[in-house]
Structure formats: structure tokens, C-alpha cells
């Protein structure tokens, strides 16, 4: 799958680990930065990931900051982007099944690599259920 990934300084280490994991497992990863632990502004990197998802350049996005909150808030400002914070495994599955999430967010300070990998796999491998959830997802893009 083609996946965009981005982070701020707080998410850099986890982003790098996830990027390597995904590349080693056959995915095409578009790395939107940041590329070091030097302090940066998270909206810049969340926007790069969100715009790639919005344009259909990639199928899914991953954003990481210290808490997972800033990058999720930023990503969700772009129409057509649905970003959920994966605070446990079941939520990572449900954000796909019920919300058709196309971006997943992690708080690096609160998420081990093992947990993040399991949740990314759930995010990538769970289908949207549609049905009663379809109209709700469509409503998200109404003005
Ligand atoms: C950076 O210190 C921190 O504020 C940022 O990584 C993020 O968690 C913001 O939401």
C-alpha cells in the first residue's frame, strides 16, 4: 500500500521506526518529515500528509507527535481526511470499520513501537463496514 507518514520532533523516533517497519514489509512509504529531533511546528507535517491523502496520492496516512493530538487536529482540518487517534487496538480497528479513517495518529510518548505496529496493521487491514456508517461518514464533509 502507498502510505504517507509525517511527524514533528516529538514523534520523530516512532515515525522513523514505523517507516522502516512498513518499508521492510512491502509498503511504499512517502516520508513527509520531519527528519530530526530539532523543534518544528506539527501543523506543517500533518498538512503534508493530509494533502496527499486528500488528493489521492496515497491510500493512507500516519501522523505522529508527542501526544497524537496536535497532528490529528491539524490533519482533520482538510476535507475528506478522517484521522483517528489510535489509543488502543480496538479503536484502531473501529476507526476503519465505522469511521473509514484514512489517517491514523499516534502519541509517541504514550505508545510503544510494538503497540503502534499492531495498531497500524489493524488500520491497514480492516475494511470500512459501510451500511449505517456510510451516511455518517458522508455527513462529515457537508458544509
Ligand atoms: C511538542 O512538544 C508537542 O506539543 C507536540 O509534539 C504535540 O504533542 C502537540 O500536540
Coordinates of C-alpha atoms in Angstrom, one line a residue, residues 22-80:
X22 CA 6.4 -0.5 6.7
X23 CA 9.2 -0.3 4.0
X24 CA 10.5 -3.7 5.2
X25 CA 7.1 -5.2 4.9
X26 CA 6.4 -4.3 1.3
X27 CA 4.7 -0.9 1.6
X28 CA 5.6 2.2 -0.4
X29 CA 6.2 4.9 2.2
X30 CA 6.2 8.6 1.4
X31 CA 8.2 10.3 4.2
X32 CA 6.9 13.8 4.7
X33 CA 9.4 14.5 7.5
X34 CA 10.4 15.9 9.9
X35 CA 13.8 14.4 9.6
X36 CA 15.4 15.1 13.0
X37 CA 14.5 15.9 16.7
X38 CA 15.0 19.6 16.1
X39 CA 11.9 21.5 17.2
X40 CA 9.4 22.1 14.4
X41 CA 5.7 23.0 14.0
X42 CA 3.4 20.0 13.8
X43 CA 0.7 21.6 11.5
X44 CA 3.3 21.7 8.7
X45 CA 3.9 18.0 8.7
X46 CA 0.3 16.9 9.4
X47 CA -0.8 19.1 6.4
X48 CA 1.7 17.4 4.1
X49 CA 0.3 14.0 5.0
X50 CA -3.3 15.2 4.9
X51 CA -3.0 16.8 1.4
X52 CA -1.5 13.7 0.0
X53 CA -4.4 11.7 1.3
X54 CA -6.9 14.3 0.2
X55 CA -5.5 14.3 -3.4
X56 CA -5.4 10.5 -3.5
X57 CA -1.6 10.5 -4.0
X58 CA -1.6 7.9 -1.2
X59 CA -4.2 5.5 0.2
X60 CA -3.5 6.1 3.9
X61 CA -1.6 8.4 6.2
X62 CA 0.2 8.1 9.5
X63 CA 0.9 11.1 11.7
X64 CA 2.9 11.2 15.0
X65 CA 3.6 13.9 17.6
X66 CA 4.2 13.7 21.4
X67 CA 0.5 13.2 22.2
X68 CA -1.1 12.4 18.9
X69 CA -3.4 15.3 19.4
X70 CA -1.8 18.2 17.5
X71 CA -1.2 16.2 14.3
X72 CA -4.7 14.7 14.5
X73 CA -6.4 18.1 14.9
X74 CA -4.3 19.5 12.1
X75 CA -5.0 16.6 9.7
X76 CA -8.7 16.7 10.3
X77 CA -8.9 20.3 9.0
X78 CA -8.6 19.0 5.4
X79 CA -11.9 17.9 3.8
X80 CA -12.0 14.2 3.1

